[in-house]
């Protein structure tokens, strides 16, 4: 079985030596090893991919023994993760995830799609994935989120992807799924936070538009950024042309970010991501 | 001689026909012709490059006769434009312009470099270009700008390039040189307006950094954008690494924008640029 | 109804004037107009989008009357074009087209998918599109192509998209569907022509990989290029990693090229494309 | 003092452990550490940046003791390297290097510029760098290269940069300066090898043009690639327009590659580069 060891700890001398000593003693086959030291905060990050036969808890406790007190460690396998997708009316990002899923590009099981609208129901149905329509009418915001939450929890997903889900989540749900909510925003953040970024981009007369995949936090569009990219536009683009042209970059930025999460390559630190 | 005809007018039926009729009757050789209609504001923009023998004022009045009342028209030649550069301490953008000038890449005469510091004096001297050191000490802001203005006016430049000039211009000077001031800002605007954009980019944890060349207006970093571009970075970049890596994109975005201005390809409309 | 007028002719003075005169006299609403003169070959290209009520044949004959003898002219509407897709085993490019079709991104009717394999049959079925499996076994190459041809002809498609169709077409079929066959090749042509470009890219140690959408001609991978793009890679990429990473660029380059064809923006000249 | 340790060896279990053990015992401060295992050839590559007080030969022999027999190891400091530049008539790439040198962007001492022409002599003179004009007339190819070689050897450069040097080097000189010759070629290799790549790009009708920085070997434009990049063009670009537009990408690709060499980040393996 293939494992991914993730360590996030205060930096101290000899960490690589001490950790690699243990991995060596366990006779593991290291396939990939990446470290990063953030000098400003004196933090050490490490991701190691290895194969071998291990007793997980024993390996972890052996490594913990050589780390400074203040650390986080996790050991994951490369099994497919369960994910749940939240969507609204727009189908392009959702559809792109579905077709990548179908072709085996995603190392994930899409367990369900939840939407506050019905526009994407038929599309989701084609792929044999459960679709939950949870309309907002007749519910308070809290009630609506409670229903969403209940639907999500049936599947115990490691990642919840907001594929153009157009409602702002409350602090409560953000807290419940901390570091599990991945959103795609259709601008190069921090520019054009909030609703209708293409309209804002049009008004400002920018020459690039973009998309940003980020973790959701309580501050709208201000969570840790995982991926972002831009495309060039010119004066002939209306806001609606930008919206069309931006679809490709939205799709790719989100699926790139999702792949990084699925491969356990993303660690969060100081509202930023370290990608190893 | 090669001419560039620029028209900016209310849109109305038959404009292309009426204008091309006149150009045809003058027997001009059209080398390039581009039009753009902004439907929201009902504005028509046209740029035509042609060669031929003309009486300038007659051609202009003939064309004006077929345009709606509310129009702007100009006829330029492809003679090198005079430019003046404003700089501060940093030399990379200035140096890049100088070396492009030296190699004949710029269709411009750099008449002078004006700086509030002396760091770039030797560099400018190598290229035989007059250097004016106008320090800020002992002067009020208004006095300082008056001195800058006086220095600029000796050369009657068509374009004034702010090559990392680190002082904010007053409304007075902005008004004097309206649509002549081209600035480079080291972020993808409208993100990170103002001082130290790389520090802000570092704090936000963005995965791209960029540069924007724009006309200067009274609102800091909010003038019409001419060019912008980005490069990808990752978590290993400190603010200072961003500053180093960003130099290339600053240089290229500014020189691309300057070339567009030198070729009379940029028209300003609603605080945006139409580039034909 | 919206029309697209395409003209390809020897260049001569007054063409824009003469053509715009006719469009003006018909009182058409010009939405977009682009011209290009290829000076080396003295050819004039023009694409005009307009709305208005016209008698098509009369407008065409009026315009022909002002063009040099040696010209090509066509007038198309913005009705959705019929397309047929050829595929083999791989599903990612095909799937991407299907999902864009489903979401309404393509101005096209996908009439059928034809494949020499069955791997994509279920996928195509989800979208309710006829799937033709035409295996190569038991047939000569000519017989196989005859069967393909017969399947295509039922739908009279304006464009035939080779979405990773892995067989080389014979001159006969290339001739039959001249300027209708759009292929995606997974390299930045002219590098790595033929089979297994990612293996070749790996061997050469390139730092970019790419994709090229081009018209099919008798010379393998040497037809007129419509779109191409690249992504950056590094020494850690195996040939198989390149193949995974290249999927996005293959998808986007092909769908961008297809959109250009669907909008009648591509003209072919001297084994190159003029895109207006 | 800051050191860079480079190891290239057969892969074997425990390498990271064994090497990091020694670095730990020397109490060095590891600033950056990167490893790569090429599984196909079973090769291990490592680059470690550290500071600390060491006896160089002792550290090296201690590390060698834990490496497989078949290895290469080197320990470099971050002192500025000496470089010599070869140029011909064109000045844009040379000028870009000179201006970066002047602004302190290059961690290098440019000791001399050698050219078979005189066009760049004045430019080089501005920067106070020795210029050697070694014309080809009156010399056989071997004699000419002998003179070049003699000029180079005065400065004992670690890197020789071919900044658009337009002559093909003989196997003899290539052998003498093995892994020291860095060339910039104005195409995305392996496309358009040899003379006049922009003319070939024009004929082929490509939609991107590019540049490649590579080590020089006996096979023309087939040495290990260090960096490459492209820009988008369209049908309006003549070969000469491509040549102008390509200048930026030529400059940046070469200076990026040179910076990698100056930071000892490039290792050569199987006619490819591993960049750590």
Short mmCIF file of N, CA and C in Angstrom, two decimals, chain D residues 71-185:
data_model
loop_
_atom_site.label_atom_id
_atom_site.label_comp_id
_atom_site.label_asym_id
_atom_site.label_seq_id
_atom_site.Cartn_x
_atom_site.Cartn_y
_atom_site.Cartn_z
N UNK D 71 29.10 7.60 -8.34
CA UNK D 71 28.46 8.86 -7.97
C UNK D 71 29.27 10.07 -8.42
N UNK D 72 28.61 11.20 -8.45
CA UNK D 72 29.25 12.49 -8.68
C UNK D 72 28.83 13.39 -7.53
N UNK D 73 29.77 14.09 -6.96
CA UNK D 73 29.42 14.97 -5.85
C UNK D 73 30.17 16.27 -6.04
N UNK D 74 29.54 17.38 -5.73
CA UNK D 74 30.28 18.64 -5.75
C UNK D 74 29.73 19.58 -4.69
N UNK D 75 30.60 20.43 -4.22
CA UNK D 75 30.25 21.35 -3.15
C UNK D 75 30.66 22.74 -3.62
N UNK D 76 29.68 23.60 -3.80
CA UNK D 76 29.97 24.93 -4.33
C UNK D 76 29.58 25.98 -3.31
N UNK D 77 30.19 27.14 -3.43
CA UNK D 77 29.79 28.26 -2.58
C UNK D 77 28.87 29.16 -3.39
N UNK D 78 28.30 30.16 -2.73
CA UNK D 78 27.44 31.06 -3.49
C UNK D 78 28.20 32.29 -3.99
N UNK D 79 29.52 32.16 -4.10
CA UNK D 79 30.29 33.25 -4.72
C UNK D 79 29.86 33.47 -6.17
N UNK D 80 29.97 34.70 -6.61
CA UNK D 80 29.62 35.00 -8.00
C UNK D 80 30.50 34.20 -8.95
N UNK D 81 29.88 33.64 -9.97
CA UNK D 81 30.64 32.90 -10.97
C UNK D 81 31.14 33.85 -12.06
N UNK D 82 32.24 33.49 -12.66
CA UNK D 82 32.74 34.24 -13.82
C UNK D 82 32.09 33.71 -15.09
N UNK D 83 31.62 34.62 -15.92
CA UNK D 83 31.07 34.18 -17.20
C UNK D 83 31.65 34.99 -18.34
N UNK D 84 31.68 34.36 -19.50
CA UNK D 84 32.08 35.04 -20.74
C UNK D 84 30.91 34.89 -21.71
N UNK D 85 30.65 35.96 -22.44
CA UNK D 85 29.52 35.94 -23.38
C UNK D 85 30.03 35.95 -24.81
N UNK D 86 29.46 35.07 -25.63
CA UNK D 86 29.74 35.10 -27.07
C UNK D 86 28.54 35.71 -27.79
N UNK D 87 28.80 36.65 -28.69
CA UNK D 87 27.71 37.29 -29.41
C UNK D 87 28.08 37.44 -30.87
N UNK D 88 27.09 37.81 -31.67
CA UNK D 88 27.36 38.13 -33.08
C UNK D 88 26.87 39.54 -33.36
N UNK D 89 25.95 39.72 -34.30
CA UNK D 89 25.51 41.08 -34.62
C UNK D 89 24.38 41.58 -33.72
N UNK D 90 23.45 40.70 -33.41
CA UNK D 90 22.25 41.11 -32.67
C UNK D 90 22.58 41.50 -31.24
N UNK D 91 21.93 42.55 -30.76
CA UNK D 91 22.29 43.06 -29.44
C UNK D 91 21.22 42.83 -28.37
N UNK D 92 20.02 42.36 -28.74
CA UNK D 92 18.96 42.41 -27.71
C UNK D 92 19.20 41.46 -26.54
N UNK D 93 19.66 40.24 -26.82
CA UNK D 93 19.88 39.31 -25.72
C UNK D 93 21.11 39.73 -24.92
N UNK D 94 22.15 40.08 -25.62
CA UNK D 94 23.36 40.58 -24.95
C UNK D 94 23.05 41.80 -24.09
N UNK D 95 22.36 42.75 -24.68
CA UNK D 95 22.01 43.98 -23.95
C UNK D 95 21.19 43.68 -22.71
N UNK D 96 20.28 42.72 -22.82
CA UNK D 96 19.46 42.36 -21.67
C UNK D 96 20.33 41.78 -20.55
N UNK D 97 21.30 40.96 -20.92
CA UNK D 97 22.21 40.41 -19.89
C UNK D 97 23.03 41.53 -19.25
N UNK D 98 23.50 42.45 -20.09
CA UNK D 98 24.34 43.54 -19.57
C UNK D 98 23.55 44.40 -18.59
N UNK D 99 22.30 44.71 -18.92
CA UNK D 99 21.53 45.59 -18.05
C UNK D 99 21.12 44.87 -16.77
N UNK D 100 20.91 43.57 -16.86
CA UNK D 100 20.64 42.80 -15.63
C UNK D 100 21.90 42.75 -14.75
N UNK D 101 23.03 42.61 -15.41
CA UNK D 101 24.31 42.59 -14.70
C UNK D 101 24.51 43.92 -13.97
N UNK D 102 24.29 45.00 -14.70
CA UNK D 102 24.45 46.35 -14.15
C UNK D 102 23.56 46.57 -12.93
N UNK D 103 22.33 46.05 -13.00
CA UNK D 103 21.40 46.29 -11.89
C UNK D 103 21.59 45.30 -10.75
N UNK D 104 22.57 44.40 -10.90
CA UNK D 104 22.82 43.46 -9.81
C UNK D 104 21.91 42.25 -9.81
N UNK D 105 21.15 42.05 -10.89
CA UNK D 105 20.24 40.90 -10.94
C UNK D 105 20.97 39.57 -11.13
N UNK D 106 22.14 39.61 -11.77
CA UNK D 106 22.88 38.37 -12.05
C UNK D 106 23.93 38.12 -10.98
N UNK D 107 23.95 36.94 -10.40
CA UNK D 107 25.01 36.59 -9.46
C UNK D 107 26.23 36.13 -10.25
N UNK D 108 26.79 37.05 -11.02
CA UNK D 108 27.88 36.69 -11.92
C UNK D 108 28.77 37.89 -12.18
N UNK D 109 29.99 37.61 -12.55
CA UNK D 109 30.88 38.63 -13.09
C UNK D 109 31.01 38.39 -14.58
N UNK D 110 30.55 39.34 -15.37
CA UNK D 110 30.76 39.21 -16.81
C UNK D 110 32.18 39.68 -17.09
N UNK D 111 33.04 38.72 -17.42
CA UNK D 111 34.46 39.05 -17.57
C UNK D 111 34.79 39.58 -18.97
N UNK D 112 34.01 39.14 -19.96
CA UNK D 112 34.33 39.59 -21.33
C UNK D 112 33.19 39.24 -22.27
N UNK D 113 33.12 40.00 -23.36
CA UNK D 113 32.22 39.65 -24.46
C UNK D 113 33.10 39.43 -25.69
N UNK D 114 32.85 38.32 -26.35
CA UNK D 114 33.63 37.98 -27.55
C UNK D 114 32.65 37.91 -28.72
N UNK D 115 33.02 38.56 -29.83
CA UNK D 115 32.10 38.55 -30.97
C UNK D 115 32.84 38.40 -32.27
N UNK D 116 32.19 37.78 -33.24
CA UNK D 116 32.77 37.72 -34.58
C UNK D 116 32.42 38.98 -35.38
N UNK D 117 31.69 39.90 -34.78
CA UNK D 117 31.35 41.16 -35.43
C UNK D 117 31.59 42.32 -34.46
N UNK D 118 31.42 43.54 -34.97
CA UNK D 118 31.71 44.71 -34.13
C UNK D 118 30.46 45.48 -33.70
N UNK D 119 29.29 45.02 -34.16
CA UNK D 119 28.07 45.79 -33.91
C UNK D 119 27.80 46.08 -32.44
N UNK D 120 28.21 45.18 -31.57
CA UNK D 120 27.87 45.36 -30.15
C UNK D 120 29.00 45.96 -29.32
N UNK D 121 30.07 46.34 -30.01
CA UNK D 121 31.24 46.82 -29.28
C UNK D 121 30.95 48.07 -28.43
N UNK D 122 30.28 49.03 -29.02
CA UNK D 122 29.98 50.26 -28.27
C UNK D 122 29.11 49.96 -27.06
N UNK D 123 28.12 49.12 -27.28
CA UNK D 123 27.21 48.76 -26.19
C UNK D 123 27.99 48.15 -25.03
N UNK D 124 28.84 47.20 -25.35
CA UNK D 124 29.61 46.52 -24.30
C UNK D 124 30.53 47.52 -23.59
N UNK D 125 31.07 48.41 -24.39
CA UNK D 125 31.97 49.43 -23.83
C UNK D 125 31.29 50.28 -22.75
N UNK D 126 30.04 50.57 -22.93
CA UNK D 126 29.31 51.38 -21.94
C UNK D 126 29.37 50.77 -20.55
N UNK D 127 29.47 49.43 -20.51
CA UNK D 127 29.42 48.75 -19.21
C UNK D 127 30.81 48.41 -18.69
N UNK D 128 31.83 48.93 -19.39
CA UNK D 128 33.21 48.74 -18.92
C UNK D 128 33.67 47.29 -18.96
N UNK D 129 33.10 46.53 -19.89
CA UNK D 129 33.46 45.12 -20.00
C UNK D 129 34.35 44.93 -21.22
N UNK D 130 35.45 44.17 -21.07
CA UNK D 130 36.34 43.94 -22.22
C UNK D 130 35.59 43.30 -23.39
N UNK D 131 35.85 43.81 -24.58
CA UNK D 131 35.22 43.30 -25.79
C UNK D 131 36.31 42.79 -26.72
N UNK D 132 36.15 41.56 -27.18
CA UNK D 132 37.11 40.98 -28.10
C UNK D 132 36.45 40.78 -29.45
N UNK D 133 36.96 41.44 -30.45
CA UNK D 133 36.45 41.20 -31.80
C UNK D 133 37.35 40.17 -32.48
N UNK D 134 36.77 39.02 -32.75
CA UNK D 134 37.54 37.97 -33.43
C UNK D 134 36.83 37.63 -34.72
N UNK D 135 37.21 38.34 -35.80
CA UNK D 135 36.51 38.17 -37.08
C UNK D 135 36.84 36.80 -37.69
N UNK D 136 35.95 36.35 -38.53
CA UNK D 136 36.15 35.04 -39.13
C UNK D 136 37.02 35.12 -40.39
N UNK D 137 37.01 36.28 -41.01
CA UNK D 137 37.78 36.42 -42.25
C UNK D 137 39.25 36.12 -42.00
N UNK D 138 39.88 35.57 -43.00
CA UNK D 138 41.31 35.27 -42.97
C UNK D 138 41.66 34.08 -42.08
N UNK D 139 40.64 33.50 -41.42
CA UNK D 139 40.91 32.35 -40.56
C UNK D 139 40.15 31.13 -41.03
N UNK D 140 40.76 29.96 -40.87
CA UNK D 140 39.96 28.75 -41.01
C UNK D 140 39.05 28.67 -39.79
N UNK D 141 38.09 27.80 -39.88
CA UNK D 141 37.18 27.61 -38.76
C UNK D 141 37.94 27.19 -37.50
N UNK D 142 38.93 26.32 -37.70
CA UNK D 142 39.69 25.83 -36.55
C UNK D 142 40.53 26.95 -35.93
N UNK D 143 41.14 27.76 -36.80
CA UNK D 143 41.94 28.88 -36.30
C UNK D 143 41.06 29.86 -35.53
N UNK D 144 39.88 30.14 -36.09
CA UNK D 144 38.97 31.07 -35.46
C UNK D 144 38.58 30.58 -34.07
N UNK D 145 38.27 29.32 -34.00
CA UNK D 145 37.86 28.78 -32.70
C UNK D 145 39.03 28.74 -31.72
N UNK D 146 40.20 28.55 -32.24
CA UNK D 146 41.39 28.57 -31.37
C UNK D 146 41.53 29.95 -30.75
N UNK D 147 41.31 31.00 -31.56
CA UNK D 147 41.39 32.37 -31.04
C UNK D 147 40.30 32.63 -30.00
N UNK D 148 39.11 32.15 -30.29
CA UNK D 148 37.99 32.29 -29.34
C UNK D 148 38.37 31.61 -28.03
N UNK D 149 38.86 30.40 -28.17
CA UNK D 149 39.22 29.58 -27.04
C UNK D 149 40.29 30.26 -26.17
N UNK D 150 41.26 30.81 -26.83
CA UNK D 150 42.32 31.52 -26.11
C UNK D 150 41.75 32.71 -25.35
N UNK D 151 40.87 33.43 -26.01
CA UNK D 151 40.24 34.59 -25.35
C UNK D 151 39.43 34.14 -24.14
N UNK D 152 38.66 33.09 -24.31
CA UNK D 152 37.87 32.57 -23.19
C UNK D 152 38.76 32.18 -22.02
N UNK D 153 39.83 31.46 -22.35
CA UNK D 153 40.63 30.84 -21.29
C UNK D 153 41.32 31.83 -20.37
N UNK D 154 41.52 33.05 -20.87
CA UNK D 154 42.10 34.07 -20.00
C UNK D 154 41.27 34.29 -18.74
N UNK D 155 39.96 34.01 -18.85
CA UNK D 155 39.05 34.39 -17.76
C UNK D 155 38.56 33.19 -16.97
N UNK D 156 38.95 32.00 -17.41
CA UNK D 156 38.58 30.78 -16.72
C UNK D 156 37.11 30.79 -16.27
N UNK D 157 36.19 31.02 -17.20
CA UNK D 157 34.79 31.16 -16.81
C UNK D 157 34.16 29.82 -16.45
N UNK D 158 33.22 29.86 -15.50
CA UNK D 158 32.45 28.65 -15.18
C UNK D 158 31.34 28.43 -16.20
N UNK D 159 30.90 29.54 -16.81
CA UNK D 159 29.82 29.44 -17.80
C UNK D 159 30.14 30.33 -18.99
N UNK D 160 29.87 29.81 -20.19
CA UNK D 160 30.03 30.59 -21.41
C UNK D 160 28.64 30.71 -22.05
N UNK D 161 28.16 31.94 -22.16
CA UNK D 161 26.80 32.15 -22.64
C UNK D 161 26.83 32.55 -24.11
N UNK D 162 26.12 31.79 -24.94
CA UNK D 162 26.02 32.14 -26.36
C UNK D 162 24.76 32.98 -26.53
N UNK D 163 24.95 34.29 -26.55
CA UNK D 163 23.83 35.23 -26.59
C UNK D 163 23.55 35.60 -28.05
N UNK D 164 22.96 34.66 -28.76
CA UNK D 164 22.72 34.80 -30.19
C UNK D 164 24.04 34.82 -30.97
N UNK D 165 24.93 33.94 -30.57
CA UNK D 165 26.16 33.72 -31.32
C UNK D 165 25.79 32.81 -32.49
N UNK D 166 26.05 33.30 -33.70
CA UNK D 166 25.42 32.70 -34.86
C UNK D 166 26.28 31.67 -35.61
N UNK D 167 27.37 31.25 -34.99
CA UNK D 167 28.20 30.24 -35.64
C UNK D 167 28.07 28.90 -34.91
N UNK D 168 28.16 27.84 -35.68
CA UNK D 168 28.08 26.51 -35.09
C UNK D 168 29.45 26.13 -34.54
N UNK D 169 29.48 25.70 -33.31
CA UNK D 169 30.76 25.34 -32.69
C UNK D 169 31.21 23.95 -33.14
N UNK D 170 32.52 23.75 -33.24
CA UNK D 170 33.04 22.44 -33.63
C UNK D 170 33.05 21.50 -32.42
N UNK D 171 33.05 20.20 -32.70
CA UNK D 171 33.09 19.22 -31.61
C UNK D 171 34.25 19.47 -30.65
N UNK D 172 35.33 20.00 -31.19
CA UNK D 172 36.49 20.23 -30.36
C UNK D 172 36.22 21.22 -29.23
N UNK D 173 35.65 22.37 -29.59
CA UNK D 173 35.38 23.40 -28.58
C UNK D 173 34.24 22.95 -27.66
N UNK D 174 33.29 22.23 -28.21
CA UNK D 174 32.19 21.72 -27.40
C UNK D 174 32.74 20.80 -26.31
N UNK D 175 33.69 19.99 -26.70
CA UNK D 175 34.28 19.04 -25.75
C UNK D 175 35.07 19.78 -24.68
N UNK D 176 35.83 20.79 -25.12
CA UNK D 176 36.65 21.55 -24.18
C UNK D 176 35.82 22.17 -23.07
N UNK D 177 34.65 22.70 -23.45
CA UNK D 177 33.82 23.42 -22.47
C UNK D 177 32.53 22.65 -22.17
N UNK D 178 32.66 21.35 -22.08
CA UNK D 178 31.52 20.48 -21.81
C UNK D 178 30.73 20.94 -20.59
N UNK D 179 29.42 21.05 -20.76
CA UNK D 179 28.51 21.45 -19.67
C UNK D 179 28.75 22.87 -19.19
N UNK D 180 29.43 23.66 -20.01
CA UNK D 180 29.63 25.07 -19.66
C UNK D 180 29.02 26.01 -20.68
N UNK D 181 28.63 25.47 -21.83
CA UNK D 181 28.14 26.31 -22.93
C UNK D 181 26.62 26.36 -22.89
N UNK D 182 26.08 27.56 -22.66
CA UNK D 182 24.63 27.73 -22.60
C UNK D 182 24.20 28.56 -23.81
N UNK D 183 23.33 28.01 -24.63
CA UNK D 183 22.89 28.69 -25.86
C UNK D 183 21.42 29.05 -25.78
N UNK D 184 21.04 30.10 -26.49
CA UNK D 184 19.61 30.42 -26.65
C UNK D 184 19.24 30.21 -28.11
N UNK D 185 18.20 29.39 -28.34
CA UNK D 185 17.74 29.16 -29.71
C UNK D 185 16.33 29.72 -29.83
#
